Amino acid sequence: MTSYMKYYETLYLIRPDLEVEDYKGVIEKYHKIIEANNGVIINVDEWGKRSLAYNVERFRDGFYVLVRFCGEPDLPDKLLKDFRLDESVLKYIVVKLKDSVDPEELKQGDTSSASEANKKEEVKAKDGSK
């Protein structure tokens, strides 16, 4: 039996003055919140440290993390509550991408699209084109 869930994406900005283990701990904290609330993480994309267009709480840069996940309708509110209380997170947003999806289908699709993108990059690199 297939269980359908809502499909979300969250992008959050972690303060740049954290140690590596603290930075990883923040990411792990939000993974645990998603999983503890019966959510399914589809994809995590750590963009790394990037410059900001303007100062945010006196910082000119920060670590960006993009997470795509499936969950029940109350999960984004739980994440937002924790984001608001967490001093390690400078900015955050949660967006609903789709109303009803099968998480297993998304996981399979995400893996295949990632491998296709890697193959395209390899082809470009081999023939010397950019």
Coordinates of C-alpha atoms in Angstrom, one line a residue:
M1 CA 0.0 0.0 0.0
T2 CA 1.4 3.4 -1.0
S3 CA 1.3 6.2 1.5
Y4 CA 1.2 9.7 0.0
M5 CA 2.6 12.7 1.7
K6 CA 3.2 16.4 1.0
Y7 CA 6.5 17.3 -0.6
Y8 CA 8.5 20.2 1.0
E9 CA 11.8 22.0 0.5
T10 CA 13.6 23.9 3.2
L11 CA 16.6 26.2 2.8
Y12 CA 18.3 27.4 5.9
L13 CA 21.4 29.5 6.6
I14 CA 23.8 28.5 9.4
R15 CA 26.1 31.0 11.0
P16 CA 29.7 30.9 9.7
D17 CA 31.5 31.1 13.0
L18 CA 30.5 27.5 14.1
E19 CA 33.1 24.7 14.3
V20 CA 32.7 21.9 11.7
E21 CA 31.2 19.5 14.3
D22 CA 28.7 22.1 15.4
Y23 CA 27.8 22.8 11.8
K24 CA 27.2 19.1 11.2
G25 CA 25.3 18.9 14.5
V26 CA 22.8 21.6 13.3
I27 CA 22.2 19.7 10.1
E28 CA 21.7 16.4 12.0
K29 CA 19.3 18.1 14.4
Y30 CA 16.9 19.0 11.6
H31 CA 17.2 15.6 10.0
K32 CA 16.2 14.1 13.3
I33 CA 13.2 16.4 13.7
I34 CA 12.0 15.5 10.2
E35 CA 12.5 11.7 10.8
A36 CA 11.0 11.9 14.4
N37 CA 7.8 13.3 12.9
N38 CA 7.4 10.5 10.3
G39 CA 9.0 12.6 7.6
V40 CA 11.2 11.1 4.8
I41 CA 14.3 13.0 3.7
I42 CA 14.6 12.8 -0.1
N43 CA 17.7 14.9 -0.8
V44 CA 20.2 17.0 1.2
D45 CA 22.3 19.5 -0.7
E46 CA 24.9 21.4 1.3
W47 CA 25.8 24.5 -0.7
G48 CA 28.7 25.4 1.6
K49 CA 29.8 28.9 2.7
R50 CA 28.5 31.7 0.5
S51 CA 28.5 35.5 0.7
L52 CA 25.3 37.3 1.6
A53 CA 23.9 40.3 -0.2
Y54 CA 23.6 42.1 3.2
N55 CA 24.5 41.6 6.8
V56 CA 22.4 39.1 8.7
E57 CA 23.0 39.4 12.5
R58 CA 26.4 41.0 11.8
F59 CA 27.5 38.2 9.4
R60 CA 28.5 38.7 5.8
D61 CA 28.4 35.0 4.9
G62 CA 26.9 31.7 6.0
F63 CA 26.5 28.0 5.3
Y64 CA 23.5 27.2 3.1
V65 CA 21.7 23.8 3.4
L66 CA 18.8 22.7 1.1
V67 CA 16.7 19.8 2.2
R68 CA 13.8 18.2 0.2
F69 CA 11.6 16.0 2.3
C70 CA 8.1 14.5 2.5
G71 CA 5.9 14.8 5.6
E72 CA 2.6 15.4 7.2
P73 CA 1.0 18.9 7.0
D74 CA 2.2 19.8 10.6
L75 CA 5.8 19.1 10.0
P76 CA 6.8 22.5 8.5
D77 CA 5.4 24.3 11.6
K78 CA 7.5 22.1 13.8
L79 CA 10.6 22.9 11.8
L80 CA 9.8 26.6 11.7
K81 CA 9.4 26.7 15.5
D82 CA 12.8 25.1 16.0
F83 CA 14.4 27.4 13.4
R84 CA 13.1 30.4 15.2
L85 CA 14.5 29.3 18.6
D86 CA 17.9 28.1 17.2
E87 CA 20.6 30.8 17.4
S88 CA 22.8 28.8 15.0
V89 CA 20.3 29.4 12.1
L90 CA 20.3 32.9 10.7
K91 CA 17.6 32.6 8.0
Y92 CA 15.2 29.9 6.9
I93 CA 12.3 29.1 4.7
V94 CA 10.0 26.1 4.2
V95 CA 8.0 25.7 0.9
K96 CA 5.5 23.1 -0.1
L97 CA 6.4 21.8 -3.6
K98 CA 3.5 19.3 -4.1
D99 CA 0.4 18.2 -2.3
S100 CA 0.5 14.4 -2.8
V101 CA 3.6 12.4 -3.6
D102 CA 4.9 8.9 -3.0
P103 CA 8.2 9.3 -1.0
E104 CA 9.7 6.0 -2.3
E105 CA 9.0 7.1 -5.9
L106 CA 10.8 10.4 -5.3
K107 CA 13.8 8.7 -3.7
Q108 CA 14.2 6.5 -6.8
G109 CA 13.7 9.4 -9.1
D110 CA 16.2 11.6 -7.2
T111 CA 18.9 8.9 -7.5
S112 CA 18.4 8.3 -11.2
S113 CA 18.3 12.1 -12.0
A114 CA 21.5 12.6 -10.0
S115 CA 23.3 9.8 -11.8
E116 CA 22.1 11.2 -15.2
A117 CA 23.5 14.6 -14.3
N118 CA 26.8 13.0 -13.4
K119 CA 27.0 11.1 -16.7
K120 CA 26.3 14.4 -18.6
E121 CA 29.1 16.1 -16.7
E122 CA 31.5 13.2 -17.5
V123 CA 30.7 13.3 -21.2
K124 CA 31.3 17.1 -21.3
A125 CA 34.6 16.6 -19.5
K126 CA 35.8 13.8 -21.8
D127 CA 35.2 15.7 -25.0
G128 CA 36.7 18.9 -23.6
S129 CA 33.6 21.1 -24.1
K130 CA 32.4 23.3 -21.3

